[in-house]
Amino acid sequence: MSKFNAADYVVPKLKSLPPSGIRKFFDLVANTKGVISLGVGEPDFVTPWHIREACVHSLEKGYTMYTSNWGMPELRKGVADYLSEKYHVSYSPENQVIITVGASEAVDLALRAVVDQDDEVIIPDPCYVSYKPCAAMAGGTVVSIPTKAENDFKLTAQQLENAITAKSKVLVLCYPNNPTGAIMTKEELLQIAAVVEKHNLLVISDEIYSELTYSGQHTSFASLPGMLDRTILINGFSKSFAMTGWRVGYATGHPEIIGAMVKIHQYTILCTPVTAQMAALEALNNGMEQVYHMRDQYNQRRRLLVNRLNDMGLDCFEPKGAFYAFPSIKRTGLNSEEFCQHLLNEELVAVVPGEAFGESGKGHIRISYASSINQIEEALNRIERFVNKRYKSEVNLSAQA
Amino acid sequence: MFDNNMGGESMREKILEMLSCNSRISHDQIAVMLNMNPQDVTREIKAMEEEKIILKYSTLINWEKTKSHTVTALIDVKVTPQRGVGFDEVAERIFRYPEVRSVALMSGSYDLSVKIEGKTMKEVALFVAEKLATVEHVQSTMTHFVLKQYKQAGVVFDDKEEDRRQVITP
Ligand SMILES: Cc1ncc(COP(=O)(O)O)c(C=O)c1O
């Protein structure tokens, strides 16, 4: 009789999937006491009270059952109305909207629905941590396009054109961007759309930070001419309404594609929890004022953070969306992992190394400003002390040499 | 319904909001956070001080945590309206007393809401009986003592809500 070895049963493609770069750093931070963390990718606000209250009320009224696989009809209609009014994209709540367990599930469903073995999935880098693993698990081949600080971390049409091969099928976009805070304007997106059309690509556009845009209006990729059917638009409640723990998101798109996503969803998830859907409905119906209030707060913190980072000599391009700054730390002479580890040890401040989000994040750190002004200021004081010490010692070393 | 609410508030209102949250914030910091010129911020604040929009820079204190206990009461005051004597005059006769912390004209079943602070309940009660109730045109008073302050000026005093987020998330 042969010996049971659990690891032998795990499929090879999972074994070769690299663990999340964030996870490694998380363990380090979690084991250090008294840390100020600007490494958190979610709002510091608690979900507005009226939303929490609506959820409690729904429980009292006995909303404890399954919903339609697609999500509650009222919520789908609310989502369609919201997208139509805010971003000028029109979807039928009947067959073009699916309510998912966070945008995370929507990303996975979208990739699984459209990516087949060896299809190429083009992903600008650095990017949110789940795209590449999900694309790989769906069997696709990831093609990274490095985005750069000198281009404000935007994808250019030329870069996209250069990445196209006979196997190119899907492009993943995420603006406003995690981790860089970059946004893309309508004009810039139009140039991307032209390449998408030319090469018959499908776009998965993760616009979860759409409400957190600090310069002009957010343009949804799906709203561009000819892009409505070609785009799987993903959004959710986590960031805009400070509802990360509720796990509600959604995807909209062509009925064929959304229908395919619902097929996977109905067998794997069945439906998004009704309690969370009830809360999301209240958020859409009565929560916009709070969204704008939170956006104003983030915007004030953003200006403070970017101003101080540049003052202390950490070059930081202006992030115009989400709640992250992505400064370069190259002048300290450290790589981003070293920077983060030393900063944690010496000053008890946690930020995330840029390469946790991909190769082109190297030399950068992600600083989240989803924290109170007091916390941000104290963390900045510590970072400044750290950088001065590092930078001075570098200068002294080179002077001696 | 989902309108963008861009720039609904004026710069003045934004400055005031920041000051009301933290009166010690520097003009430079306000300028950075609101994307304004520091000189403009200083000028606006000075103007608002002169226009008595900004009256005072004070500190929110939870006095219950200090040794110097004070007693606070809210008093509903009914006033007999009389020819030639409006609420303003009666209010003024009341707010001149230093014991009176605030006075407001109310809609509803009484007219003036008066907040009194004193060292002891007895001191407050005596003030009401001897001073407030005897002010001309005051018809009746109803005194409510504050037993515990939970929230004031938007701040929860004993806030148990903490940051429950994981230290690092993607
Ligand atoms: C770009 C991006 N997409 C998706 C998600 C996941 O969102 P959700 O909580 O809706 O699953 C995040 C969360 O950090 C994100 O930053």
Short mmCIF file of C-alpha atoms in Angstrom, two decimals, chain A residues 22 26 37 39-44 46 82 85-86 129 178 216-217 284-285 288 292 295 300 303 307 366 370 373 377, chain B residues 1-7 9 14 17-18 22 25 29 31-35 161-170:
data_model
loop_
_atom_site.label_atom_id
_atom_site.label_comp_id
_atom_site.label_asym_id
_atom_site.label_seq_id
_atom_site.Cartn_x
_atom_site.Cartn_y
_atom_site.Cartn_z
CA ILE A 22 1.32 40.70 -0.10
CA PHE A 26 1.45 40.64 5.88
CA SER A 37 -0.19 50.62 8.60
CA GLY A 39 -0.69 49.15 3.66
CA VAL A 40 -4.41 48.63 3.72
CA GLY A 41 -6.30 48.41 0.46
CA GLU A 42 -9.72 49.22 1.86
CA PRO A 43 -11.51 52.27 3.25
CA ASP A 44 -10.87 53.27 6.85
CA VAL A 46 -16.94 51.90 8.50
CA TYR A 82 -26.77 53.87 -11.58
CA GLU A 85 -27.02 57.82 -15.11
CA LYS A 86 -23.41 58.08 -13.98
CA VAL A 129 -2.98 41.00 -7.41
CA ASN A 178 -4.60 49.85 -7.73
CA GLY A 216 -12.58 65.40 -13.96
CA GLN A 217 -15.20 62.74 -14.49
CA LEU A 284 -27.56 52.69 -4.07
CA ASN A 285 -30.88 54.18 -3.02
CA MET A 288 -24.52 58.76 -2.65
CA TYR A 292 -19.07 62.14 -2.09
CA ARG A 295 -14.28 61.13 -1.68
CA GLN A 300 -7.70 66.12 1.06
CA ARG A 303 -2.99 66.17 -1.52
CA ASN A 307 2.86 67.05 -1.21
CA ARG A 366 2.32 51.61 -2.38
CA ALA A 370 -7.34 55.28 3.50
CA ILE A 373 -5.16 62.45 8.85
CA GLU A 377 0.82 62.64 9.36
CA MET B 1 -30.18 60.82 -8.07
CA PHE B 2 -26.55 59.83 -8.47
CA ASP B 3 -25.44 63.36 -9.42
CA ASN B 4 -21.79 64.10 -9.07
CA ASN B 5 -21.93 66.75 -6.39
CA MET B 6 -18.77 68.39 -7.67
CA GLY B 7 -17.82 71.51 -5.76
CA GLU B 9 -19.55 73.60 -1.09
CA LYS B 14 -14.53 73.73 3.24
CA GLU B 17 -15.28 72.38 8.07
CA MET B 18 -11.58 71.67 8.48
CA ASN B 22 -9.28 70.71 14.14
CA ILE B 25 -4.57 72.92 11.77
CA GLN B 29 -1.88 72.46 5.64
CA ALA B 31 -3.92 75.16 1.64
CA VAL B 32 -2.34 71.86 0.60
CA MET B 33 -5.42 69.83 1.39
CA LEU B 34 -7.79 72.15 -0.46
CA ASN B 35 -5.38 72.90 -3.28
CA GLU B 161 -15.13 51.64 17.38
CA GLU B 162 -11.59 50.72 16.45
CA ASP B 163 -9.72 49.94 13.27
CA ARG B 164 -10.68 46.36 12.66
CA ARG B 165 -8.99 46.02 9.29
CA GLN B 166 -6.24 43.53 8.56
CA VAL B 167 -2.86 45.26 8.70
CA ILE B 168 -2.08 44.67 5.03
CA THR B 169 -4.65 43.98 2.32
CA PRO B 170 -4.34 43.99 -1.47
#
